[in-house]
Coordinates of N, CA and C and ligand atoms in Angstrom, one line a residue:
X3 N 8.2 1.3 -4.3 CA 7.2 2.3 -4.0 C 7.6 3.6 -4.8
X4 N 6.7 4.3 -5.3 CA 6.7 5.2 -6.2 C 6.7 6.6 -5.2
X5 N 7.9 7.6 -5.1 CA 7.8 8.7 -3.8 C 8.5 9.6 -5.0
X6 N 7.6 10.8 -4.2 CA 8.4 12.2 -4.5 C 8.3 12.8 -3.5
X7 N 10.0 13.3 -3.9 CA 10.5 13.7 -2.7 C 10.4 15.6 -2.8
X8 N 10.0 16.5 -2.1 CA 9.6 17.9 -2.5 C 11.0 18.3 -1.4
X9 N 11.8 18.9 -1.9 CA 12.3 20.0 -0.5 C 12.2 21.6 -1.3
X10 N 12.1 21.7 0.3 CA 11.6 23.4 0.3 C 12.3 23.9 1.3
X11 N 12.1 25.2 1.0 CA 12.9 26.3 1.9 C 13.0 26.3 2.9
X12 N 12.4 25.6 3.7 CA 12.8 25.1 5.7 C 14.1 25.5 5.8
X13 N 14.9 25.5 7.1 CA 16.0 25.1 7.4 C 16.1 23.4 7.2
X14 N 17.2 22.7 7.6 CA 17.7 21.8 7.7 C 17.2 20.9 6.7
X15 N 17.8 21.4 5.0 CA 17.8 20.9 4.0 C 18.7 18.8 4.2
X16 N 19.5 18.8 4.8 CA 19.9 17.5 4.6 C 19.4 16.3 4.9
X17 N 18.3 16.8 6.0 CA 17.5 16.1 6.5 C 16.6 15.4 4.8
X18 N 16.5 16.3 3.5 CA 15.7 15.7 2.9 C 17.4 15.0 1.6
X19 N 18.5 15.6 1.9 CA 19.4 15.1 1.2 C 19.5 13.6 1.6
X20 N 19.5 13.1 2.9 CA 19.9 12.0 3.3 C 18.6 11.4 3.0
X21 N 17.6 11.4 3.4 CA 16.3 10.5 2.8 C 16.2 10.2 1.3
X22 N 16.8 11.1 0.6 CA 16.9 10.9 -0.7 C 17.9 9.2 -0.8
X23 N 18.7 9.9 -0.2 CA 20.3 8.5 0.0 C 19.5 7.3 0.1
X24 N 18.5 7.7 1.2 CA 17.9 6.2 2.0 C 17.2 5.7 1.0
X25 N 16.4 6.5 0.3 CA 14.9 6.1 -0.6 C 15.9 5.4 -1.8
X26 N 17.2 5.9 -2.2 CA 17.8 5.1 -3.6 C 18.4 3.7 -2.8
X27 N 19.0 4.0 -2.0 CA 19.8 2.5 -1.6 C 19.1 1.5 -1.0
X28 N 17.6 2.2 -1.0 CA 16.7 0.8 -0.5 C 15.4 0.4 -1.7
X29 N 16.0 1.1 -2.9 CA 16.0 0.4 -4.7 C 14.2 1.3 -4.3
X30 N 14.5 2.3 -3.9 CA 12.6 2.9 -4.3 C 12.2 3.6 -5.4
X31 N 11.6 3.7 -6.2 CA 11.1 4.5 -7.3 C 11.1 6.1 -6.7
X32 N 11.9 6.7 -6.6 CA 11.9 7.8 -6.0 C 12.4 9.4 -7.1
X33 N 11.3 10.2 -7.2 CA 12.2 11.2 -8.0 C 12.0 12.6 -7.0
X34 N 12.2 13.3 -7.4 CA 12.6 15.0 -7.1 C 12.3 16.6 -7.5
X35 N 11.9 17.1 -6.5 CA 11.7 18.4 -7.2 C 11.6 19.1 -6.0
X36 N 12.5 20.4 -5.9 CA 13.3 21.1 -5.5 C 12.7 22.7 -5.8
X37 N 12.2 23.4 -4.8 CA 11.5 25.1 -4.7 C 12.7 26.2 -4.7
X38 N 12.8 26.9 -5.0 CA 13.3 28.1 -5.7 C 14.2 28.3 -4.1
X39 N 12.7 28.4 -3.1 CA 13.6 28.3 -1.9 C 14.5 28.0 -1.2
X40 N 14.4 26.4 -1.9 CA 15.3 25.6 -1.0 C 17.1 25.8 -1.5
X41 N 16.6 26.9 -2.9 CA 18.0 26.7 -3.3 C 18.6 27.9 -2.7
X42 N 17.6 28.7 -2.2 CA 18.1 30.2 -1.1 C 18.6 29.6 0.5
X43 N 17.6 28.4 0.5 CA 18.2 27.9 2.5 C 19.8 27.2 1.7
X44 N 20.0 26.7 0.7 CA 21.2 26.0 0.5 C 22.6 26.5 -0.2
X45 N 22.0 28.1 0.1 CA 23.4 28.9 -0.2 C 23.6 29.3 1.6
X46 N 22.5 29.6 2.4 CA 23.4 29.8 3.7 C 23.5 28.6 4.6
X47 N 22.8 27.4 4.5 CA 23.4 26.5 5.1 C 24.8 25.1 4.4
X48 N 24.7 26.0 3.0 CA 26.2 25.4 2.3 C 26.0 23.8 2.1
X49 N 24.8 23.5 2.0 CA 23.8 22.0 1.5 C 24.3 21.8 0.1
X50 N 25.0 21.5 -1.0 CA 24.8 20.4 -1.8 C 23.6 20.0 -2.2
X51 N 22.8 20.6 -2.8 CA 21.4 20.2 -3.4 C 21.8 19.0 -4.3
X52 N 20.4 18.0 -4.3 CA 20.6 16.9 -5.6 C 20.5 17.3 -6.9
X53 N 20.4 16.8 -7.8 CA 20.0 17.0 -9.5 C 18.4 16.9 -9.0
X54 N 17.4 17.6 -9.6 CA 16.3 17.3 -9.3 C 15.7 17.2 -10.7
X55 N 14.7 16.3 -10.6 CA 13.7 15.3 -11.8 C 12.9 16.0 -12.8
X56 N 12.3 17.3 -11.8 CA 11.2 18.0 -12.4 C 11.4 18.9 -11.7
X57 N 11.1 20.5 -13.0 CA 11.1 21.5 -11.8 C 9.7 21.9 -11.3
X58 N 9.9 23.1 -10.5 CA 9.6 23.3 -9.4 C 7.7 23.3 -10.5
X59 N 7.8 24.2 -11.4 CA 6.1 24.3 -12.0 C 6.5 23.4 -13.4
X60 N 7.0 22.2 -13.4 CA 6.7 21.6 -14.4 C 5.6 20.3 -13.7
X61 N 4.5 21.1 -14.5 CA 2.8 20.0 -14.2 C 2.5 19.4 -15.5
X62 N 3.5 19.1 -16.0 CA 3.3 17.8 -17.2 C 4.1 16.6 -16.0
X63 N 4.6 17.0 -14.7 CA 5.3 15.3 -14.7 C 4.3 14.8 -14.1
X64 N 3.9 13.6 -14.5 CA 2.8 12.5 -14.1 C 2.1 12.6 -13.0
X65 N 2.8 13.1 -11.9 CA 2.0 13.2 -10.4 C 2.0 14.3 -10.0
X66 N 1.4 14.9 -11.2 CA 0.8 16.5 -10.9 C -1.1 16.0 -11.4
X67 N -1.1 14.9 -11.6 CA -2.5 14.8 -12.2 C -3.1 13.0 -11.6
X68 N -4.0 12.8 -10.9 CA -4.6 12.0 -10.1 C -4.6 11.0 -11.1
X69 N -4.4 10.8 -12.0 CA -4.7 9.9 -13.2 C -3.2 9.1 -13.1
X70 N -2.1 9.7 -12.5 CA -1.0 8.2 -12.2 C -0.4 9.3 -10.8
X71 N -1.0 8.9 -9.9 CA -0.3 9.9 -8.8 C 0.7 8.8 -8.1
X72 N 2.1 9.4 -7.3 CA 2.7 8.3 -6.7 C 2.1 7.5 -5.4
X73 N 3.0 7.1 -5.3 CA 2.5 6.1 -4.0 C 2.4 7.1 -2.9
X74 N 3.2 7.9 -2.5 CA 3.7 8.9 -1.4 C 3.9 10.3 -1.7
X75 N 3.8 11.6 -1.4 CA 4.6 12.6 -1.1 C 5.2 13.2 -0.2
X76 N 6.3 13.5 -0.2 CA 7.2 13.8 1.0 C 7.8 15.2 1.0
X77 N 7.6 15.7 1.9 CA 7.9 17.5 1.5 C 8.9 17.5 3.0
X78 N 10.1 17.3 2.6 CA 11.2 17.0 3.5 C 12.6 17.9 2.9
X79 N 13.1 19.2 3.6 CA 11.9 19.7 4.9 C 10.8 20.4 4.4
X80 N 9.6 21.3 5.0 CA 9.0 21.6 4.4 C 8.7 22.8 5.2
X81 N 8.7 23.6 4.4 CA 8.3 25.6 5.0 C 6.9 25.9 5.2
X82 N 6.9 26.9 6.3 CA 4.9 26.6 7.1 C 4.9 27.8 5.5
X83 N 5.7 28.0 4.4 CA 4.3 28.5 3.7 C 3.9 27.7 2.6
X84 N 4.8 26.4 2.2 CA 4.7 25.3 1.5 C 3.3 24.5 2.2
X85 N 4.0 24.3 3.6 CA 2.8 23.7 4.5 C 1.3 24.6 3.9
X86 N 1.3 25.9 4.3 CA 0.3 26.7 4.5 C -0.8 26.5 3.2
X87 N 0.2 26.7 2.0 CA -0.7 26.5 0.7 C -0.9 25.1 0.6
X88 N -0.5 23.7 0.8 CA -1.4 22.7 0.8 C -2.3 22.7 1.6
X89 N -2.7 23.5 2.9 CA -3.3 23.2 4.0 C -4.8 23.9 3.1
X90 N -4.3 24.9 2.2 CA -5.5 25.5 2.0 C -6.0 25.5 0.2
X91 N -4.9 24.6 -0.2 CA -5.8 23.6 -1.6 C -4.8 24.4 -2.5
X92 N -3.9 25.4 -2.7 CA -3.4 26.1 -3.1 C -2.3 25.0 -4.4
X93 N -2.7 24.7 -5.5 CA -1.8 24.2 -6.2 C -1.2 24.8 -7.3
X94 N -0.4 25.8 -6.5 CA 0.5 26.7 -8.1 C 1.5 26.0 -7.9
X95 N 2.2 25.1 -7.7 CA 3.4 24.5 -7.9 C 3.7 23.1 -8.4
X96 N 4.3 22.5 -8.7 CA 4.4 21.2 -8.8 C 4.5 20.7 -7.1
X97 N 5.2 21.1 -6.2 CA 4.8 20.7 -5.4 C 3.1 20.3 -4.7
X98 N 3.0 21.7 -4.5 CA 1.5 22.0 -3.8 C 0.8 21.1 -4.7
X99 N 1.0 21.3 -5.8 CA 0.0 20.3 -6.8 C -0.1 19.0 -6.4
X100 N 1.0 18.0 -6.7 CA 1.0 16.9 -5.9 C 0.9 16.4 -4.8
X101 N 1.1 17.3 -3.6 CA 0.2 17.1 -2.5 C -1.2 17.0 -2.4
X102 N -1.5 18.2 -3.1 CA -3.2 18.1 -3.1 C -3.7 16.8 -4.3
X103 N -3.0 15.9 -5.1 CA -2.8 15.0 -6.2 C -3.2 13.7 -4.6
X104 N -2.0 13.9 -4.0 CA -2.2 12.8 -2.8 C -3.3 12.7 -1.9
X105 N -3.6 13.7 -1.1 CA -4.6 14.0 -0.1 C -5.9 13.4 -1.3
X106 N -6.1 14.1 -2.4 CA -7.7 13.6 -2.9 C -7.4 12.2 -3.5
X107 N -6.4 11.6 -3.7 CA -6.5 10.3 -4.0 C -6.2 9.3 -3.6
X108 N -6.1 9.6 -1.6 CA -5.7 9.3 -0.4 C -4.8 8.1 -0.5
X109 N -3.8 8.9 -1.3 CA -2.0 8.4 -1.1 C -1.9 9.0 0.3
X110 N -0.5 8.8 0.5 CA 0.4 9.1 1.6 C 1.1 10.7 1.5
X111 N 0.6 11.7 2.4 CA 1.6 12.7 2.0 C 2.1 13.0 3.7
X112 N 3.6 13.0 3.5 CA 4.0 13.3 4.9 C 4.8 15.0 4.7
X113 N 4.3 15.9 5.7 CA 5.3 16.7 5.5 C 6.3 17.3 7.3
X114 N 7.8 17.3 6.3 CA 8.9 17.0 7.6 C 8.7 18.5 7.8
X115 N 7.7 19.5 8.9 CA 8.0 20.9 9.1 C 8.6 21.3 9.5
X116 N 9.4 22.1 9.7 CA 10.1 23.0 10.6 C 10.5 24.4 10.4
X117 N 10.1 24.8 11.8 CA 10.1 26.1 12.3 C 10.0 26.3 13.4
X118 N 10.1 27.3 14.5 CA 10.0 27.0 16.3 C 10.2 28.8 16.5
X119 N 9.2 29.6 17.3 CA 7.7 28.3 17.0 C 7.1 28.7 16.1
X120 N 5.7 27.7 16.5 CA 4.4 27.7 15.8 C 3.3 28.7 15.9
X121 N 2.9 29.3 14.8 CA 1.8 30.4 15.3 C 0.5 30.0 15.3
X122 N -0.5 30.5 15.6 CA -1.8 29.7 15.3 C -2.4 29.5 14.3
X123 N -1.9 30.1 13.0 CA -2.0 29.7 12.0 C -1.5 28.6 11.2
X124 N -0.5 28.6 11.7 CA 0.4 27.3 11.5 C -0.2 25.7 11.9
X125 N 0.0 25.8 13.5 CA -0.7 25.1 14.1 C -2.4 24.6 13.7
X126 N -3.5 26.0 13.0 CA -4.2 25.3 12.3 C -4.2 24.5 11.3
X127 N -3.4 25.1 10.0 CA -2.7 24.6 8.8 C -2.7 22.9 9.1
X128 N -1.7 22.6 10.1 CA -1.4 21.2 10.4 C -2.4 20.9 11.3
X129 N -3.6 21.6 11.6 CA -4.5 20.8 11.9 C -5.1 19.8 10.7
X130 N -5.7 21.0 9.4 CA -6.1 20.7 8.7 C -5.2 20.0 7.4
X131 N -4.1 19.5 7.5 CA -3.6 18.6 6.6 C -3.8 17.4 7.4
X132 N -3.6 17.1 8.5 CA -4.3 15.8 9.1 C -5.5 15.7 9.6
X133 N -6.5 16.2 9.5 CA -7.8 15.7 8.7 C -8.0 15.4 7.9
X134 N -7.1 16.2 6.8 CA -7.5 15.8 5.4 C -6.3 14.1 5.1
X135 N -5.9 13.6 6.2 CA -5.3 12.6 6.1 C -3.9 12.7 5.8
X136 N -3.6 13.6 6.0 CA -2.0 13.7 5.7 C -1.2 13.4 7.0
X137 N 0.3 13.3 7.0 CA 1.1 13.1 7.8 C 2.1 14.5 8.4
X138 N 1.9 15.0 9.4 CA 2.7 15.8 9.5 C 4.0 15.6 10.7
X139 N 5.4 15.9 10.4 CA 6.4 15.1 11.3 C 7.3 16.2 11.6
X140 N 7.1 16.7 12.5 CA 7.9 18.3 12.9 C 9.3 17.4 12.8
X141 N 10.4 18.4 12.2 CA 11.5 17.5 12.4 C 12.3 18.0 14.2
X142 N 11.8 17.0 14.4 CA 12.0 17.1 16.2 C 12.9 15.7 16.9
X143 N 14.3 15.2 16.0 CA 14.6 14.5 16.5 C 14.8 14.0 18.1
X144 N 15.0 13.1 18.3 CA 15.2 12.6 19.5 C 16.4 12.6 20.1
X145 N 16.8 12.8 21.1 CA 18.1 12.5 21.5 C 17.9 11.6 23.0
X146 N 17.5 10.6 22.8 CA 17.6 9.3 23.9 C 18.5 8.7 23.5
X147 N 18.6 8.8 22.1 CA 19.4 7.4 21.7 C 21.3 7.6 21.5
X148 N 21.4 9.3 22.4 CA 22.7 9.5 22.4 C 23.3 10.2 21.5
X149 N 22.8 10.9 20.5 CA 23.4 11.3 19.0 C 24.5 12.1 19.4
X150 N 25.9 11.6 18.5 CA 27.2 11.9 18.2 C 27.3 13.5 17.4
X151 N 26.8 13.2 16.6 CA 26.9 13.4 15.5 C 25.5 14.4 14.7
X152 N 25.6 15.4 14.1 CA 24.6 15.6 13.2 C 23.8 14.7 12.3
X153 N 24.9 13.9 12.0 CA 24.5 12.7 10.8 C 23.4 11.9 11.9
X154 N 23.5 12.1 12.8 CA 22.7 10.6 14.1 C 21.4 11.5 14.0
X155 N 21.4 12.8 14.3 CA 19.9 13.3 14.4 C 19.3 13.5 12.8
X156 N 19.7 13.4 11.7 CA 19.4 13.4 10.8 C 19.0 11.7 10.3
X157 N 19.4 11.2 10.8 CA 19.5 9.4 10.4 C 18.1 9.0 11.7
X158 N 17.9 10.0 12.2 CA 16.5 9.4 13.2 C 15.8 10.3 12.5
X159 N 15.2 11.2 11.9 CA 14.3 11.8 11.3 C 14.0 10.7 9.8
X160 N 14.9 10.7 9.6 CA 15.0 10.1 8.2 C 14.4 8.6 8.1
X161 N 14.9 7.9 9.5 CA 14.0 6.3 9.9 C 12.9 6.7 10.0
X162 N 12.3 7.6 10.9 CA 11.0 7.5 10.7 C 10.1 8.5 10.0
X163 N 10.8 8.9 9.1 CA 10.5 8.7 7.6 C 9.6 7.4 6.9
X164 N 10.4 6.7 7.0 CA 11.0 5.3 6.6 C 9.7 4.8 7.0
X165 N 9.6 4.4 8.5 CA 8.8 4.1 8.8 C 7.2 4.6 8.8
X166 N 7.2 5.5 8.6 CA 5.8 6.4 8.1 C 5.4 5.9 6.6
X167 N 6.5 5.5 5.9 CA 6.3 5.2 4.4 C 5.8 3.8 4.6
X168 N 6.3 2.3 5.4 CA 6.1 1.6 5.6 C 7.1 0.3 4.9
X169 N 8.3 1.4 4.4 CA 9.8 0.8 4.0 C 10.5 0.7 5.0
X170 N 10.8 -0.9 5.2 CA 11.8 -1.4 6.1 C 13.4 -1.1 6.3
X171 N 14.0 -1.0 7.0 CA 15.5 -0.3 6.6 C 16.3 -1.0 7.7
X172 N 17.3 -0.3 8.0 CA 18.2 -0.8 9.0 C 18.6 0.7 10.0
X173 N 18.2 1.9 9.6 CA 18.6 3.0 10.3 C 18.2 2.9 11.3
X174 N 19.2 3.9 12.7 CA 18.6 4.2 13.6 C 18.1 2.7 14.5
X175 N 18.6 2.1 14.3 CA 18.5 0.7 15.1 C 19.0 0.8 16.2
X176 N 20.0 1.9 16.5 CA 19.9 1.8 18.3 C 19.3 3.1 19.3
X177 N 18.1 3.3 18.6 CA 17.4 3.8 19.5 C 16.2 3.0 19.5
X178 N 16.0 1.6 18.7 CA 14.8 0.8 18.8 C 14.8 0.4 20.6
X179 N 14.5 -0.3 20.9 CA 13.8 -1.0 22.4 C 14.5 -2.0 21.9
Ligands
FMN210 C1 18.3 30.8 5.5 C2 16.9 30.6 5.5 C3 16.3 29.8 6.4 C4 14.9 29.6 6.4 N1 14.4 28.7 7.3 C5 13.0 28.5 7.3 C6 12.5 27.5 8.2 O1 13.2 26.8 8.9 N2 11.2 27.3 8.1 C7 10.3 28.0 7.3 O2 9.1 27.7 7.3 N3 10.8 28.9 6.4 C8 12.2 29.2 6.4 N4 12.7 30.2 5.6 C9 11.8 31.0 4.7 C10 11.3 30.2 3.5 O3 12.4 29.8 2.7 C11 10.4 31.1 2.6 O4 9.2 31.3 3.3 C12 10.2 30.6 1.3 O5 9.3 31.4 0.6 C13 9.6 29.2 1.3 O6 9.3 28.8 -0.1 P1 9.1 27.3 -0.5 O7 8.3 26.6 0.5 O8 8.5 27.4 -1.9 O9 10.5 26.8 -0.6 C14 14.1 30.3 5.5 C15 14.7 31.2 4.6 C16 16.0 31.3 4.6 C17 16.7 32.2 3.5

């Protein structure tokens, strides 16, 4: 499967470092591109950013243009003003571009929000990215399944990830039923 993975200036950048981990070790066609922002949330939460593929306004890479768009986009995590400008067609980015690349050529675009709370702007925004058929996945892990660990609430966001993409895995297997 062909994914780009977008992180942006949200908090809880690892949440998209470890999906990266997941998307290589389970052999996906996966590349990268990384907002100005996220390299400001990754000096105060002390995140290790990846090497990223393309930058942030380079619209020569392929899935900036509907003519080879990927399989998926994933904006993990994703900031309500990243959210805001796809919600409202806004494509000055390589990001925002490829979202709105996915929505009109109804690929898959999930985006992992977070913020708390929500204003009603916001909450419209993500009305209107799922109409327009998009995926939106507050990152709102769970804790039924007991999490130890930071890595455990990051490794259940990240499965169903996974599972929104429709890639089988092994994460998070003991919070299944
Ligand atoms: C330390 C820090 C944490 C932030 N956390 C969030 C957050 O959780 N959610 C959010 O929407 N914006 C957050 N922001 C604000 C965004 O980074 C800012 O709106 C930025 O313009 C987003 O741009 P981008 O989406 O292009 O990365 C944070 C900023 C900083 C510096």
């Amino acid at each position: 499967m062909k994914v780009l993975l977008a992180i942006t200036g949200a908090s809880g950048l690892a949440y998209g470092t470890m999906l990266l981990e997941s998307l290589r070790a389970l052999k996906q066609d996966v590349s990268v591109v990384i907002s100005s922002g996220a390299k400001e949330v990754a000096k105060a939460e002390g995140t290790k950013l990846p090497k990223a593929d393309y930058g942030e306004y380079d619209f020569n890479c392929p899935y900036a243009s509907g003519s080879n768009p990927p399989d998926a986009v994933v904006v993990c995590p994703c900031s309500l003003k990243t959210l805001g400008e796809i919600a409202n067609g806004v494509g000055n980015s390589l990001i925002t571009r490829a979202a709105e690349v996915a929505l009109k050529e109804r690929k898959k675009l999930i985006l992992v929000v977070r913020d708390t709370p929500y204003s009603l702007i916001t909450i419209r925004n993500m009305e209107t990215v799922t109409l327009a058929g998009g995926v939106i996945m507050p990152a709102s892990p769970g804790f039924y399944g007991k999490p130890k660990k930071i890595d455990d609430l990051l490794e259940f966001m990240v499965a169903r990830v996974l599972d929104q993409l429709g890639i089988k895995h092994s994460l998070s297997k003991r919070w299944k039923a």
